[in-house]
PDB file of C-alpha atoms in Angstrom:
ATOM      1  CA  LEU M  13     162.176 -36.915 135.191  1.00  0.00           C
ATOM      2  CA  ALA M  14     163.268 -33.601 133.712  1.00  0.00           C
ATOM      3  CA  LYS M  15     162.609 -30.759 136.117  1.00  0.00           C
ATOM      4  CA  THR M  16     162.092 -27.289 134.706  1.00  0.00           C
ATOM      5  CA  THR M  17     163.303 -24.048 136.225  1.00  0.00           C
ATOM      6  CA  GLN M  18     161.953 -20.661 135.189  1.00  0.00           C
ATOM      7  CA  PRO M  19     161.780 -17.208 136.792  1.00  0.00           C
ATOM      8  CA  ILE M  20     159.005 -16.786 139.305  1.00  0.00           C
ATOM      9  CA  SER M  21     157.931 -13.420 137.947  1.00  0.00           C
ATOM     10  CA  MET M  22     158.648 -10.887 135.191  1.00  0.00           C
ATOM     11  CA  ASP M  23     157.466  -7.377 134.459  1.00  0.00           C
ATOM     12  CA  SER M  24     157.062  -5.810 131.051  1.00  0.00           C
ATOM     13  CA  TYR M  25     155.360  -2.907 129.303  1.00  0.00           C
ATOM     14  CA  GLU M  26     152.860  -2.918 126.513  1.00  0.00           C
ATOM     15  CA  GLY M  27     154.394  -3.240 123.070  1.00  0.00           C
ATOM     16  CA  GLN M  28     157.617  -4.850 124.273  1.00  0.00           C
ATOM     17  CA  GLU M  29     158.882  -8.272 123.312  1.00  0.00           C
ATOM     18  CA  VAL M  30     159.031 -10.623 126.277  1.00  0.00           C
ATOM     19  CA  ASN M  31     161.387 -13.572 126.482  1.00  0.00           C
ATOM     20  CA  ILE M  32     160.916 -16.169 129.213  1.00  0.00           C
ATOM     21  CA  THR M  33     163.716 -18.687 129.540  1.00  0.00           C
ATOM     22  CA  CYS M  34     163.320 -22.124 131.041  1.00  0.00           C
ATOM     23  CA  SER M  35     166.033 -24.621 131.904  1.00  0.00           C
ATOM     24  CA  HIS M  36     165.517 -28.382 131.685  1.00  0.00           C
ATOM     25  CA  ASN M  37     168.932 -29.954 132.106  1.00  0.00           C
ATOM     26  CA  ASN M  38     167.746 -33.564 132.316  1.00  0.00           C
ATOM     27  CA  ILE M  39     165.552 -33.601 129.237  1.00  0.00           C
ATOM     28  CA  ALA M  40     165.512 -36.996 127.512  1.00  0.00           C
ATOM     29  CA  THR M  41     166.073 -37.604 123.822  1.00  0.00           C
ATOM     30  CA  ASN M  42     162.423 -38.068 122.893  1.00  0.00           C
ATOM     31  CA  ASP M  43     160.907 -35.459 125.212  1.00  0.00           C
ATOM     32  CA  TYR M  44     159.154 -32.364 123.872  1.00  0.00           C
ATOM     33  CA  ILE M  45     159.026 -28.886 125.354  1.00  0.00           C
ATOM     34  CA  THR M  46     155.666 -27.219 125.675  1.00  0.00           C
ATOM     35  CA  TRP M  47     154.385 -23.941 127.076  1.00  0.00           C
ATOM     36  CA  TYR M  48     151.022 -23.089 128.591  1.00  0.00           C
ATOM     37  CA  GLN M  49     149.359 -19.844 129.619  1.00  0.00           C
ATOM     38  CA  GLN M  50     146.960 -19.527 132.533  1.00  0.00           C
ATOM     39  CA  PHE M  51     144.704 -16.658 133.512  1.00  0.00           C
ATOM     40  CA  PRO M  52     143.202 -16.465 137.023  1.00  0.00           C
ATOM     41  CA  SER M  53     140.293 -18.849 137.611  1.00  0.00           C
ATOM     42  CA  GLN M  54     140.787 -20.551 134.248  1.00  0.00           C
ATOM     43  CA  GLY M  55     142.441 -23.725 133.084  1.00  0.00           C
ATOM     44  CA  PRO M  56     145.836 -23.519 131.358  1.00  0.00           C
ATOM     45  CA  ARG M  57     145.820 -22.941 127.628  1.00  0.00           C
ATOM     46  CA  PHE M  58     148.307 -24.527 125.223  1.00  0.00           C
ATOM     47  CA  ILE M  59     150.582 -21.977 123.547  1.00  0.00           C
ATOM     48  CA  ILE M  60     153.336 -23.760 121.684  1.00  0.00           C
ATOM     49  CA  GLN M  61     155.361 -26.954 121.543  1.00  0.00           C
ATOM     50  CA  GLY M  62     158.728 -27.841 120.075  1.00  0.00           C
ATOM     51  CA  TYR M  63     161.513 -30.382 119.930  1.00  0.00           C
ATOM     52  CA  LYS M  64     164.499 -28.397 118.673  1.00  0.00           C
ATOM     53  CA  THR M  65     165.523 -25.192 116.850  1.00  0.00           C
ATOM     54  CA  LYS M  66     162.678 -22.740 116.377  1.00  0.00           C
ATOM     55  CA  VAL M  67     158.925 -23.031 116.249  1.00  0.00           C
ATOM     56  CA  THR M  68     156.596 -20.126 115.502  1.00  0.00           C
ATOM     57  CA  ASN M  69     152.828 -19.817 115.530  1.00  0.00           C
ATOM     58  CA  GLU M  70     150.393 -16.919 115.558  1.00  0.00           C
ATOM     59  CA  VAL M  71     150.877 -16.372 119.282  1.00  0.00           C
ATOM     60  CA  ALA M  72     154.537 -16.957 120.111  1.00  0.00           C
ATOM     61  CA  SER M  73     157.913 -18.327 119.124  1.00  0.00           C
ATOM     62  CA  LEU M  74     159.868 -21.029 120.868  1.00  0.00           C
ATOM     63  CA  PHE M  75     163.643 -21.178 120.621  1.00  0.00           C
ATOM     64  CA  ILE M  76     165.456 -24.364 121.600  1.00  0.00           C
ATOM     65  CA  PRO M  77     169.269 -24.575 121.344  1.00  0.00           C
ATOM     66  CA  ALA M  78     171.029 -27.649 120.036  1.00  0.00           C
ATOM     67  CA  ASP M  79     171.730 -29.095 123.493  1.00  0.00           C
ATOM     68  CA  ARG M  80     168.017 -28.720 124.403  1.00  0.00           C
ATOM     69  CA  LYS M  81     168.883 -27.961 128.018  1.00  0.00           C
ATOM     70  CA  SER M  82     166.911 -24.747 127.891  1.00  0.00           C
ATOM     71  CA  SER M  83     164.213 -23.067 125.864  1.00  0.00           C
ATOM     72  CA  THR M  84     162.934 -19.527 125.438  1.00  0.00           C
ATOM     73  CA  LEU M  85     159.351 -18.494 124.893  1.00  0.00           C
ATOM     74  CA  SER M  86     159.141 -15.236 122.981  1.00  0.00           C
ATOM     75  CA  LEU M  87     155.971 -13.129 123.048  1.00  0.00           C
ATOM     76  CA  PRO M  88     156.084 -10.308 120.499  1.00  0.00           C
ATOM     77  CA  ARG M  89     154.603  -6.926 121.373  1.00  0.00           C
ATOM     78  CA  VAL M  90     152.769  -7.907 124.549  1.00  0.00           C
ATOM     79  CA  SER M  91     149.538  -6.265 125.604  1.00  0.00           C
ATOM     80  CA  LEU M  92     147.832  -5.968 128.978  1.00  0.00           C
ATOM     81  CA  SER M  93     145.826  -9.089 128.186  1.00  0.00           C
ATOM     82  CA  ASP M  94     149.028 -11.138 128.130  1.00  0.00           C
ATOM     83  CA  THR M  95     149.301 -10.752 131.893  1.00  0.00           C
ATOM     84  CA  ALA M  96     149.167 -14.358 133.053  1.00  0.00           C
ATOM     85  CA  VAL M  97     151.197 -17.244 134.425  1.00  0.00           C
ATOM     86  CA  TYR M  98     153.320 -19.050 131.837  1.00  0.00           C
ATOM     87  CA  TYR M  99     154.354 -22.644 132.392  1.00  0.00           C
ATOM     88  CA  CYS M 100     157.268 -24.390 130.751  1.00  0.00           C
ATOM     89  CA  LEU M 101     156.888 -28.159 130.719  1.00  0.00           C
ATOM     90  CA  VAL M 102     158.793 -31.134 129.443  1.00  0.00           C
ATOM     91  CA  VAL M 103     156.500 -33.713 127.957  1.00  0.00           C
ATOM     92  CA  PHE M 104     157.591 -37.193 128.913  1.00  0.00           C
ATOM     93  CA  TYR M 105     157.331 -39.185 125.730  1.00  0.00           C
ATOM     94  CA  ASN M 106     157.747 -42.511 127.470  1.00  0.00           C
ATOM     95  CA  GLN M 107     154.862 -41.754 129.811  1.00  0.00           C
ATOM     96  CA  GLY M 108     152.363 -40.983 127.103  1.00  0.00           C
ATOM     97  CA  GLY M 109     152.697 -37.248 127.264  1.00  0.00           C
ATOM     98  CA  LYS M 110     151.959 -36.791 130.944  1.00  0.00           C
ATOM     99  CA  LEU M 111     152.403 -33.162 131.973  1.00  0.00           C
ATOM    100  CA  ILE M 112     154.152 -32.230 135.193  1.00  0.00           C
ATOM    101  CA  PHE M 113     153.676 -28.570 136.023  1.00  0.00           C
ATOM    102  CA  GLY M 114     156.220 -26.411 137.813  1.00  0.00           C
ATOM    103  CA  GLN M 115     155.528 -23.090 139.490  1.00  0.00           C
ATOM    104  CA  GLY M 116     155.407 -21.060 136.303  1.00  0.00           C
ATOM    105  CA  THR M 117     156.384 -17.464 135.564  1.00  0.00           C
ATOM    106  CA  GLU M 118     153.942 -14.743 136.520  1.00  0.00           C
ATOM    107  CA  LEU M 119     154.147 -12.131 133.776  1.00  0.00           C
ATOM    108  CA  SER M 120     152.805  -8.689 134.546  1.00  0.00           C
ATOM    109  CA  VAL M 121     152.339  -6.326 131.601  1.00  0.00           C
ATOM    110  CA  LYS M 122     152.002  -2.675 132.511  1.00  0.00           C
ATOM    111  CA  PRO M 123     150.645   0.193 130.410  1.00  0.00           C
TER     112      PRO M 123
ATOM    113  CA  ASP K  20     135.333 -24.997 119.024  1.00  0.00           C
ATOM    114  CA  VAL K  21     136.626 -28.020 120.872  1.00  0.00           C
ATOM    115  CA  LYS K  22     135.757 -28.227 124.514  1.00  0.00           C
ATOM    116  CA  VAL K  23     136.398 -29.838 127.832  1.00  0.00           C
ATOM    117  CA  THR K  24     133.388 -29.236 130.022  1.00  0.00           C
ATOM    118  CA  GLN K  25     133.352 -29.606 133.767  1.00  0.00           C
ATOM    119  CA  SER K  26     129.893 -30.022 135.197  1.00  0.00           C
ATOM    120  CA  SER K  27     130.172 -27.493 138.010  1.00  0.00           C
ATOM    121  CA  ARG K  28     132.037 -24.225 138.355  1.00  0.00           C
ATOM    122  CA  TYR K  29     131.617 -24.032 142.120  1.00  0.00           C
ATOM    123  CA  LEU K  30     130.726 -26.710 144.656  1.00  0.00           C
ATOM    124  CA  VAL K  31     130.348 -26.668 148.418  1.00  0.00           C
ATOM    125  CA  LYS K  32     130.257 -30.017 150.177  1.00  0.00           C
ATOM    126  CA  ARG K  33     130.345 -31.211 153.753  1.00  0.00           C
ATOM    127  CA  THR K  34     133.109 -33.251 155.306  1.00  0.00           C
ATOM    128  CA  GLY K  35     132.473 -36.957 154.789  1.00  0.00           C
ATOM    129  CA  GLU K  36     130.256 -36.545 151.730  1.00  0.00           C
ATOM    130  CA  LYS K  37     130.912 -38.516 148.560  1.00  0.00           C
ATOM    131  CA  VAL K  38     131.639 -36.041 145.785  1.00  0.00           C
ATOM    132  CA  PHE K  39     131.560 -36.578 142.046  1.00  0.00           C
ATOM    133  CA  LEU K  40     133.299 -34.198 139.657  1.00  0.00           C
ATOM    134  CA  GLU K  41     132.346 -34.787 136.062  1.00  0.00           C
ATOM    135  CA  CYS K  42     134.323 -33.975 132.944  1.00  0.00           C
ATOM    136  CA  VAL K  43     133.257 -34.403 129.327  1.00  0.00           C
ATOM    137  CA  GLN K  44     135.286 -33.767 126.162  1.00  0.00           C
ATOM    138  CA  ASP K  45     133.920 -33.575 122.632  1.00  0.00           C
ATOM    139  CA  MET K  46     137.182 -34.071 120.736  1.00  0.00           C
ATOM    140  CA  ASP K  47     137.341 -37.880 120.699  1.00  0.00           C
ATOM    141  CA  HIS K  48     140.576 -37.640 122.679  1.00  0.00           C
ATOM    142  CA  GLU K  49     142.188 -40.796 123.982  1.00  0.00           C
ATOM    143  CA  ASN K  50     143.719 -39.374 127.153  1.00  0.00           C
ATOM    144  CA  MET K  51     142.077 -37.594 130.038  1.00  0.00           C
ATOM    145  CA  PHE K  52     143.557 -36.139 133.214  1.00  0.00           C
ATOM    146  CA  TRP K  53     142.544 -34.705 136.575  1.00  0.00           C
ATOM    147  CA  TYR K  54     144.665 -32.064 138.288  1.00  0.00           C
ATOM    148  CA  ARG K  55     144.204 -30.004 141.381  1.00  0.00           C
ATOM    149  CA  GLN K  56     145.655 -26.527 141.760  1.00  0.00           C
ATOM    150  CA  ASP K  57     146.522 -24.897 145.056  1.00  0.00           C
ATOM    151  CA  PRO K  58     148.312 -21.622 145.815  1.00  0.00           C
ATOM    152  CA  GLY K  59     152.014 -22.174 146.207  1.00  0.00           C
ATOM    153  CA  LEU K  60     151.796 -25.792 145.046  1.00  0.00           C
ATOM    154  CA  GLY K  61     150.842 -25.321 141.418  1.00  0.00           C
ATOM    155  CA  LEU K  62     149.033 -27.984 139.419  1.00  0.00           C
ATOM    156  CA  ARG K  63     149.401 -31.544 140.622  1.00  0.00           C
ATOM    157  CA  LEU K  64     148.289 -34.629 138.745  1.00  0.00           C
ATOM    158  CA  ILE K  65     145.767 -36.812 140.580  1.00  0.00           C
ATOM    159  CA  TYR K  66     144.792 -39.491 138.044  1.00  0.00           C
ATOM    160  CA  PHE K  67     144.830 -40.007 134.319  1.00  0.00           C
ATOM    161  CA  SER K  68     143.376 -42.402 131.806  1.00  0.00           C
ATOM    162  CA  TYR K  69     144.635 -43.544 128.411  1.00  0.00           C
ATOM    163  CA  ASP K  70     141.540 -45.468 127.412  1.00  0.00           C
ATOM    164  CA  VAL K  71     138.079 -46.456 128.474  1.00  0.00           C
ATOM    165  CA  LYS K  72     138.100 -48.362 131.766  1.00  0.00           C
ATOM    166  CA  MET K  73     141.819 -47.706 132.203  1.00  0.00           C
ATOM    167  CA  LYS K  74     143.275 -45.489 134.917  1.00  0.00           C
ATOM    168  CA  GLU K  75     146.693 -44.595 136.225  1.00  0.00           C
ATOM    169  CA  LYS K  76     147.674 -42.912 139.458  1.00  0.00           C
ATOM    170  CA  GLY K  77     149.254 -39.521 139.263  1.00  0.00           C
ATOM    171  CA  ASP K  78     151.331 -37.851 141.933  1.00  0.00           C
ATOM    172  CA  ILE K  79     148.625 -37.377 144.578  1.00  0.00           C
ATOM    173  CA  PRO K  80     145.953 -40.087 144.200  1.00  0.00           C
ATOM    174  CA  GLU K  81     145.273 -40.588 147.905  1.00  0.00           C
ATOM    175  CA  GLY K  82     141.673 -39.864 148.813  1.00  0.00           C
ATOM    176  CA  TYR K  83     140.513 -39.934 145.185  1.00  0.00           C
ATOM    177  CA  SER K  84     139.282 -42.455 142.673  1.00  0.00           C
ATOM    178  CA  VAL K  85     138.237 -42.127 139.033  1.00  0.00           C
ATOM    179  CA  SER K  86     135.905 -43.704 136.551  1.00  0.00           C
ATOM    180  CA  ARG K  87     136.021 -43.790 132.774  1.00  0.00           C
ATOM    181  CA  GLU K  88     133.148 -45.836 131.404  1.00  0.00           C
ATOM    182  CA  LYS K  89     132.911 -43.881 128.152  1.00  0.00           C
ATOM    183  CA  LYS K  90     135.654 -42.329 126.072  1.00  0.00           C
ATOM    184  CA  GLU K  91     134.317 -38.805 126.404  1.00  0.00           C
ATOM    185  CA  ARG K  92     133.685 -38.827 130.153  1.00  0.00           C
ATOM    186  CA  PHE K  93     136.146 -38.940 133.055  1.00  0.00           C
ATOM    187  CA  SER K  94     134.848 -38.660 136.594  1.00  0.00           C
ATOM    188  CA  LEU K  95     136.803 -37.822 139.728  1.00  0.00           C
ATOM    189  CA  ILE K  96     135.387 -39.213 142.962  1.00  0.00           C
ATOM    190  CA  LEU K  97     136.121 -38.087 146.469  1.00  0.00           C
ATOM    191  CA  GLU K  98     134.947 -41.066 148.514  1.00  0.00           C
ATOM    192  CA  SER K  99     134.776 -39.110 151.783  1.00  0.00           C
ATOM    193  CA  ALA K 100     135.495 -35.428 151.307  1.00  0.00           C
ATOM    194  CA  SER K 101     137.847 -33.732 153.729  1.00  0.00           C
ATOM    195  CA  THR K 102     138.730 -30.082 154.235  1.00  0.00           C
ATOM    196  CA  ASN K 103     142.214 -30.595 152.787  1.00  0.00           C
ATOM    197  CA  GLN K 104     140.551 -31.463 149.477  1.00  0.00           C
ATOM    198  CA  THR K 105     139.292 -27.897 149.150  1.00  0.00           C
ATOM    199  CA  SER K 106     140.895 -26.845 145.890  1.00  0.00           C
ATOM    200  CA  MET K 107     140.484 -25.939 142.230  1.00  0.00           C
ATOM    201  CA  TYR K 108     140.073 -29.115 140.182  1.00  0.00           C
ATOM    202  CA  LEU K 109     141.005 -29.081 136.512  1.00  0.00           C
ATOM    203  CA  CYS K 110     140.193 -31.697 133.918  1.00  0.00           C
ATOM    204  CA  ALA K 111     142.175 -31.987 130.687  1.00  0.00           C
ATOM    205  CA  SER K 112     142.344 -34.172 127.622  1.00  0.00           C
ATOM    206  CA  ASN K 113     144.689 -34.754 124.688  1.00  0.00           C
ATOM    207  CA  ARG K 114     144.781 -36.879 121.592  1.00  0.00           C
ATOM    208  CA  GLY K 115     147.926 -38.749 122.494  1.00  0.00           C
ATOM    209  CA  GLY K 116     150.641 -39.939 120.147  1.00  0.00           C
ATOM    210  CA  GLU K 117     152.908 -37.054 119.125  1.00  0.00           C
ATOM    211  CA  ASP K 118     150.151 -34.500 119.665  1.00  0.00           C
ATOM    212  CA  TYR K 119     150.659 -33.557 123.278  1.00  0.00           C
ATOM    213  CA  GLY K 120     148.637 -30.355 123.284  1.00  0.00           C
ATOM    214  CA  TYR K 121     146.226 -30.496 126.190  1.00  0.00           C
ATOM    215  CA  THR K 122     142.825 -28.856 126.338  1.00  0.00           C
ATOM    216  CA  PHE K 123     141.784 -27.903 129.846  1.00  0.00           C
ATOM    217  CA  GLY K 124     138.362 -27.287 131.275  1.00  0.00           C
ATOM    218  CA  SER K 125     137.527 -24.106 133.171  1.00  0.00           C
ATOM    219  CA  GLY K 126     137.844 -25.805 136.525  1.00  0.00           C
ATOM    220  CA  THR K 127     135.656 -26.657 139.490  1.00  0.00           C
ATOM    221  CA  ARG K 128     136.311 -24.793 142.692  1.00  0.00           C
ATOM    222  CA  LEU K 129     135.421 -27.226 145.452  1.00  0.00           C
ATOM    223  CA  THR K 130     135.039 -26.104 149.047  1.00  0.00           C
ATOM    224  CA  VAL K 131     134.690 -28.756 151.743  1.00  0.00           C
ATOM    225  CA  VAL K 132     133.282 -27.434 155.005  1.00  0.00           C
TER     226      VAL K 132
END
């Protein structure tokens, strides 16, 4: 199973771009990379998912290099409301998309 | 707006009680999951289900069972609640196939006294 490693915490200021990098050295050929956001006392919320290269939606971008051993979540121009825990996960295709959560990155956005 | 609804936001139960946590999704999703979340341990998968009447053990199934009699409903059962089952319980669902985006409920904070 591909384990993910990401920083435990990050600090940023409002208006900055935030990049959170995750390593997943043992990712398998058919596995996807997905990111979730969680606010205190709420369930995680799906942000973005990708397989390779770059994926962009209205919330974030996800960059995945050719070797797929890492990925970077990019949050443009963060605001105070982006303060949350961000989880990088590898979705195990052969196990029907079962999610295994790591510790996540606690992002703190300051004014 | 699609939803995963957990029947209770907060529950307090006594040790030894049988506890039912209910989860309902309105998205016609195939897959449903139960996690628990504890400080320092993150989210851990208890059980999941790919279809009605089907269930699979997750990473920490001991002390729990589940029931899925209808596609939209997935119940987590604590046969005899213990204090170490005090936790935040999160239900989730997804469509399956290549769509792996999960929708989570708001959680049930269970305290066993």
